[in-house]
PDB file of C-alpha atoms in Angstrom:
ATOM      1  CA  MET A   7       7.531 -13.715  -4.592  1.00  0.00           C
ATOM      2  CA  PRO A   8       5.478 -14.221  -7.373  1.00  0.00           C
ATOM      3  CA  LYS A   9       7.276 -15.523 -10.253  1.00  0.00           C
ATOM      4  CA  THR A  10       5.094 -14.587 -13.350  1.00  0.00           C
ATOM      5  CA  LYS A  11       3.690 -10.714 -14.489  1.00  0.00           C
ATOM      6  CA  PRO A  12      -0.017 -12.133 -13.359  1.00  0.00           C
ATOM      7  CA  GLN A  13       1.375 -12.896  -9.795  1.00  0.00           C
ATOM      8  CA  SER A  14       2.577  -9.906  -9.964  1.00  0.00           C
ATOM      9  CA  LEU A  15      -0.400  -8.613 -10.420  1.00  0.00           C
ATOM     10  CA  ILE A  16      -2.717 -10.551  -8.504  1.00  0.00           C
ATOM     11  CA  PHE A  17      -0.042  -9.853  -5.210  1.00  0.00           C
ATOM     12  CA  THR A  18      -0.620  -5.929  -5.685  1.00  0.00           C
ATOM     13  CA  LEU A  19      -4.358  -6.002  -6.267  1.00  0.00           C
ATOM     14  CA  MET A  20      -5.141  -7.665  -3.141  1.00  0.00           C
ATOM     15  CA  MET A  21      -2.429  -5.987  -1.628  1.00  0.00           C
ATOM     16  CA  VAL A  22      -3.085  -2.496  -2.925  1.00  0.00           C
ATOM     17  CA  PHE A  23      -6.577  -3.695  -1.105  1.00  0.00           C
ATOM     18  CA  CYS A  24      -6.007  -4.318   1.699  1.00  0.00           C
ATOM     19  CA  MET A  25      -3.886  -1.124   2.204  1.00  0.00           C
ATOM     20  CA  VAL A  26      -6.290   1.216   0.701  1.00  0.00           C
ATOM     21  CA  TYR A  27      -9.144   0.128   2.399  1.00  0.00           C
ATOM     22  CA  LEU A  28      -7.676  -0.360   5.930  1.00  0.00           C
ATOM     23  CA  MET A  29      -6.341   3.927   5.204  1.00  0.00           C
ATOM     24  CA  THR A  30      -9.542   4.714   4.286  1.00  0.00           C
ATOM     25  CA  VAL A  31     -10.650   2.613   7.547  1.00  0.00           C
ATOM     26  CA  TYR A  32      -8.419   4.752   9.353  1.00  0.00           C
ATOM     27  CA  THR A  33      -8.891   8.602   7.511  1.00  0.00           C
ATOM     28  CA  ILE A  34     -12.399   8.038   7.799  1.00  0.00           C
ATOM     29  CA  SER A  35     -12.613   7.183  11.150  1.00  0.00           C
ATOM     30  CA  ASP A  36     -10.625   9.711  11.874  1.00  0.00           C
ATOM     31  CA  LYS A  37     -12.777  12.647  10.566  1.00  0.00           C
ATOM     32  CA  PHE A  38     -15.688  11.051  12.661  1.00  0.00           C
ATOM     33  CA  GLY A  39     -13.972  10.849  16.150  1.00  0.00           C
ATOM     34  CA  GLY A  40     -13.978   7.286  16.297  1.00  0.00           C
ATOM     35  CA  LEU A  41     -14.253   3.442  14.615  1.00  0.00           C
ATOM     36  CA  SER A  42     -17.664   2.079  14.201  1.00  0.00           C
ATOM     37  CA  ILE A  43     -19.372  -0.788  12.182  1.00  0.00           C
ATOM     38  CA  PRO A  44     -20.525   1.774   9.305  1.00  0.00           C
ATOM     39  CA  ILE A  45     -17.225   3.303   9.092  1.00  0.00           C
ATOM     40  CA  PHE A  46     -16.547  -0.221   7.264  1.00  0.00           C
ATOM     41  CA  TRP A  47     -19.060  -0.010   4.766  1.00  0.00           C
ATOM     42  CA  ILE A  48     -18.182   3.945   4.058  1.00  0.00           C
ATOM     43  CA  ALA A  49     -14.607   2.769   3.659  1.00  0.00           C
ATOM     44  CA  LEU A  50     -15.501   0.199   1.280  1.00  0.00           C
ATOM     45  CA  ARG A  51     -18.307   2.621  -1.082  1.00  0.00           C
ATOM     46  CA  GLU A  52     -15.226   5.354  -1.167  1.00  0.00           C
ATOM     47  CA  MET A  53     -11.884   3.922  -1.788  1.00  0.00           C
ATOM     48  CA  TRP A  54     -12.147   3.435  -5.753  1.00  0.00           C
ATOM     49  CA  ILE A  55     -10.346   6.469  -7.003  1.00  0.00           C
ATOM     50  CA  GLU A  56      -7.230   6.010  -4.785  1.00  0.00           C
ATOM     51  CA  TYR A  57      -7.803   2.061  -4.924  1.00  0.00           C
ATOM     52  CA  ILE A  58      -7.167   2.099  -9.234  1.00  0.00           C
ATOM     53  CA  ILE A  59      -4.495   5.613  -8.795  1.00  0.00           C
ATOM     54  CA  VAL A  60      -2.489   3.871  -5.986  1.00  0.00           C
ATOM     55  CA  PHE A  61      -2.968   0.341  -7.899  1.00  0.00           C
ATOM     56  CA  LEU A  62      -1.951   1.705 -10.989  1.00  0.00           C
ATOM     57  CA  LEU A  63       1.056   3.896  -9.559  1.00  0.00           C
ATOM     58  CA  ILE A  64       2.384   1.007  -7.516  1.00  0.00           C
ATOM     59  CA  PHE A  65       2.332  -1.750 -10.117  1.00  0.00           C
ATOM     60  CA  PHE A  66       4.066   0.631 -12.642  1.00  0.00           C
ATOM     61  CA  VAL A  67       6.469   3.496 -10.537  1.00  0.00           C
ATOM     62  CA  ILE A  68       7.013   2.744  -6.860  1.00  0.00           C
ATOM     63  CA  THR A  69       7.744  -0.644  -6.684  1.00  0.00           C
ATOM     64  CA  LYS A  70      10.700  -0.443  -9.587  1.00  0.00           C
ATOM     65  CA  LEU A  71      11.434   3.252  -7.532  1.00  0.00           C
ATOM     66  CA  ALA A  72      11.300   1.137  -3.835  1.00  0.00           C
ATOM     67  CA  GLN A  73      13.473  -1.571  -4.921  1.00  0.00           C
ATOM     68  CA  LYS A  74      16.273   0.686  -6.730  1.00  0.00           C
ATOM     69  CA  LEU A  75      15.980   3.001  -3.161  1.00  0.00           C
ATOM     70  CA  ALA A  76      16.069  -0.086  -1.021  1.00  0.00           C
ATOM     71  CA  PHE A  77      19.241  -1.361  -3.122  1.00  0.00           C
ATOM     72  CA  ARG A  78      21.145   0.987  -2.526  1.00  0.00           C
ATOM     73  CA  ILE A  79      21.337   0.627   1.250  1.00  0.00           C
ATOM     74  CA  VAL A  80      20.525  -3.443   1.069  1.00  0.00           C
ATOM     75  CA  ASN A  81      22.509  -6.343  -0.867  1.00  0.00           C
ATOM     76  CA  PRO A  82      19.826  -8.423  -2.151  1.00  0.00           C
ATOM     77  CA  VAL A  83      22.615 -11.079  -2.691  1.00  0.00           C
ATOM     78  CA  ASN A  84      24.415 -11.291   0.440  1.00  0.00           C
ATOM     79  CA  ASP A  85      21.658  -9.375   2.967  1.00  0.00           C
ATOM     80  CA  LYS A  86      18.966 -11.610   4.541  1.00  0.00           C
ATOM     81  CA  LYS A  87      15.510 -12.026   3.078  1.00  0.00           C
ATOM     82  CA  ILE A  88      13.674 -10.203   5.782  1.00  0.00           C
ATOM     83  CA  LEU A  89      15.932  -6.916   5.591  1.00  0.00           C
ATOM     84  CA  ILE A  90      15.755  -6.987   1.545  1.00  0.00           C
ATOM     85  CA  ILE A  91      11.292  -6.672   1.879  1.00  0.00           C
ATOM     86  CA  LEU A  92      11.873  -4.686   4.811  1.00  0.00           C
ATOM     87  CA  ALA A  93      14.043  -2.337   2.766  1.00  0.00           C
ATOM     88  CA  ILE A  94      11.531  -2.499   0.043  1.00  0.00           C
ATOM     89  CA  GLN A  95       8.080  -2.088   2.200  1.00  0.00           C
ATOM     90  CA  CYS A  96       9.558   1.339   4.218  1.00  0.00           C
ATOM     91  CA  PHE A  97      10.778   2.942   0.757  1.00  0.00           C
ATOM     92  CA  THR A  98       7.791   1.620  -0.750  1.00  0.00           C
ATOM     93  CA  VAL A  99       5.085   3.310   2.119  1.00  0.00           C
ATOM     94  CA  CYS A 100       7.429   6.629   2.270  1.00  0.00           C
ATOM     95  CA  LEU A 101       6.774   6.613  -1.686  1.00  0.00           C
ATOM     96  CA  ILE A 102       3.336   5.937  -1.796  1.00  0.00           C
ATOM     97  CA  VAL A 103       2.427   8.376   1.390  1.00  0.00           C
ATOM     98  CA  PRO A 104       2.925  11.334   0.600  1.00  0.00           C
ATOM     99  CA  THR A 105       2.212  10.622  -3.672  1.00  0.00           C
ATOM    100  CA  ILE A 106      -1.506   9.812  -2.492  1.00  0.00           C
ATOM    101  CA  THR A 107      -2.356  11.738   0.441  1.00  0.00           C
ATOM    102  CA  LEU A 108      -1.330  15.236  -1.932  1.00  0.00           C
ATOM    103  CA  ILE A 109      -3.876  13.407  -4.442  1.00  0.00           C
ATOM    104  CA  ALA A 110      -6.672  12.464  -2.301  1.00  0.00           C
ATOM    105  CA  VAL A 111      -6.341  16.208  -0.600  1.00  0.00           C
ATOM    106  CA  PHE A 112      -7.972  17.149  -4.199  1.00  0.00           C
ATOM    107  CA  ILE A 113     -10.099  15.287  -4.818  1.00  0.00           C
ATOM    108  CA  HIS A 114     -11.623  15.399  -1.524  1.00  0.00           C
ATOM    109  CA  ASN A 115     -11.548  19.052  -0.938  1.00  0.00           C
ATOM    110  CA  GLY A 116     -10.671  19.777  -3.992  1.00  0.00           C
ATOM    111  CA  PHE A 117      -8.425  23.305  -4.892  1.00  0.00           C
ATOM    112  CA  SER A 118      -7.759  25.509  -2.408  1.00  0.00           C
ATOM    113  CA  THR A 119      -5.483  28.137  -0.593  1.00  0.00           C
ATOM    114  CA  GLU A 120      -5.201  25.126   2.517  1.00  0.00           C
ATOM    115  CA  TRP A 121      -4.316  22.542  -0.310  1.00  0.00           C
ATOM    116  CA  PHE A 122      -0.701  22.507   1.131  1.00  0.00           C
ATOM    117  CA  VAL A 123      -1.490  22.517   5.105  1.00  0.00           C
ATOM    118  CA  GLN A 124      -4.121  19.614   4.737  1.00  0.00           C
ATOM    119  CA  TRP A 125      -1.639  17.654   2.752  1.00  0.00           C
ATOM    120  CA  ILE A 126       0.762  17.736   5.508  1.00  0.00           C
ATOM    121  CA  THR A 127      -1.013  16.645   8.581  1.00  0.00           C
ATOM    122  CA  LEU A 128      -3.140  14.106   5.589  1.00  0.00           C
ATOM    123  CA  ALA A 129       0.672  12.708   5.446  1.00  0.00           C
ATOM    124  CA  VAL A 130       2.059  13.536   8.727  1.00  0.00           C
ATOM    125  CA  LYS A 131      -1.377  11.505  10.471  1.00  0.00           C
ATOM    126  CA  CYS A 132      -1.570   8.477   7.504  1.00  0.00           C
ATOM    127  CA  PHE A 133       2.227   7.797   7.634  1.00  0.00           C
ATOM    128  CA  PRO A 134       3.136   5.901  10.546  1.00  0.00           C
ATOM    129  CA  ALA A 135       0.013   4.044  10.531  1.00  0.00           C
ATOM    130  CA  ALA A 136       0.857   2.861   7.009  1.00  0.00           C
ATOM    131  CA  LEU A 137       3.914   1.618   8.041  1.00  0.00           C
ATOM    132  CA  CYS A 138       2.961  -0.230  10.973  1.00  0.00           C
ATOM    133  CA  LEU A 139       0.268  -1.588   8.567  1.00  0.00           C
ATOM    134  CA  GLN A 140       1.934  -2.679   6.222  1.00  0.00           C
ATOM    135  CA  ILE A 141       5.135  -4.107   8.073  1.00  0.00           C
ATOM    136  CA  PHE A 142       3.240  -5.879  10.638  1.00  0.00           C
ATOM    137  CA  PHE A 143       0.457  -6.623   9.077  1.00  0.00           C
ATOM    138  CA  VAL A 144      -0.788  -6.434   5.453  1.00  0.00           C
ATOM    139  CA  GLU A 145       2.705  -7.889   4.059  1.00  0.00           C
ATOM    140  CA  PRO A 146       2.230 -10.263   5.738  1.00  0.00           C
ATOM    141  CA  PHE A 147      -1.177 -11.587   6.110  1.00  0.00           C
ATOM    142  CA  VAL A 148      -1.276 -10.694   1.667  1.00  0.00           C
ATOM    143  CA  ARG A 149       2.181 -12.800   1.543  1.00  0.00           C
ATOM    144  CA  LEU A 150       0.665 -16.025   3.677  1.00  0.00           C
ATOM    145  CA  LEU A 151      -2.864 -15.478   0.875  1.00  0.00           C
ATOM    146  CA  PHE A 152      -0.922 -15.578  -1.540  1.00  0.00           C
ATOM    147  CA  ARG A 153       1.244 -18.610  -1.161  1.00  0.00           C
ATOM    148  CA  THR A 154      -1.923 -20.653   0.178  1.00  0.00           C
ATOM    149  CA  ILE A 155      -3.449 -19.473  -3.653  1.00  0.00           C
ATOM    150  CA  PHE A 156      -0.904 -20.150  -5.702  1.00  0.00           C
ATOM    151  CA  LYS A 157       1.264 -22.694  -3.091  1.00  0.00           C
ATOM    152  CA  LYS A 158       0.852 -25.334  -6.457  1.00  0.00           C
ATOM    153  CA  GLN A 159       3.078 -23.092  -8.932  1.00  0.00           C
ATOM    154  CA  LEU A 160       4.824 -22.043  -6.768  1.00  0.00           C
ATOM    155  CA  ILE A 161       6.476 -25.526  -5.709  1.00  0.00           C
ATOM    156  CA  LYS A 162       6.571 -25.852  -9.174  1.00  0.00           C
ATOM    157  CA  SER A 163       8.691 -22.314  -9.677  1.00  0.00           C
ATOM    158  CA  GLU A 164      11.575 -23.422  -7.285  1.00  0.00           C
TER     159      GLU A 164
END
């Protein structure tokens, strides 16, 4: 949907912010046994290291790799746009969740003999939430927001 490099940058910043924030809320609420108002503030305060890491990974590595993998099962010329978007979203989640949960385990728990179990546990907990958030909530919301912000520029480029 973004047509230029600056638009891609802004789209990615918005997408990553929403996903990292919501996944931080999810993991903190899981840790504390439920969702409460203070968790939204705690998540906003604690999400920034992961935000920077995820942004860099998504913008420079994972998007290209997810597209390459998606285009092995969908054809960008012949298949419907929604199938292409869903395939790319699924591969993005499949690539980022194991990566960022591994990094998060080391950031929050340090290096220990339990790192592998902590990583797998966190990845298994986060994967379904990340996939559902990405497909059903965040992607549609960010696309709507992006189209609203860049309405004039998107119309001119068509």
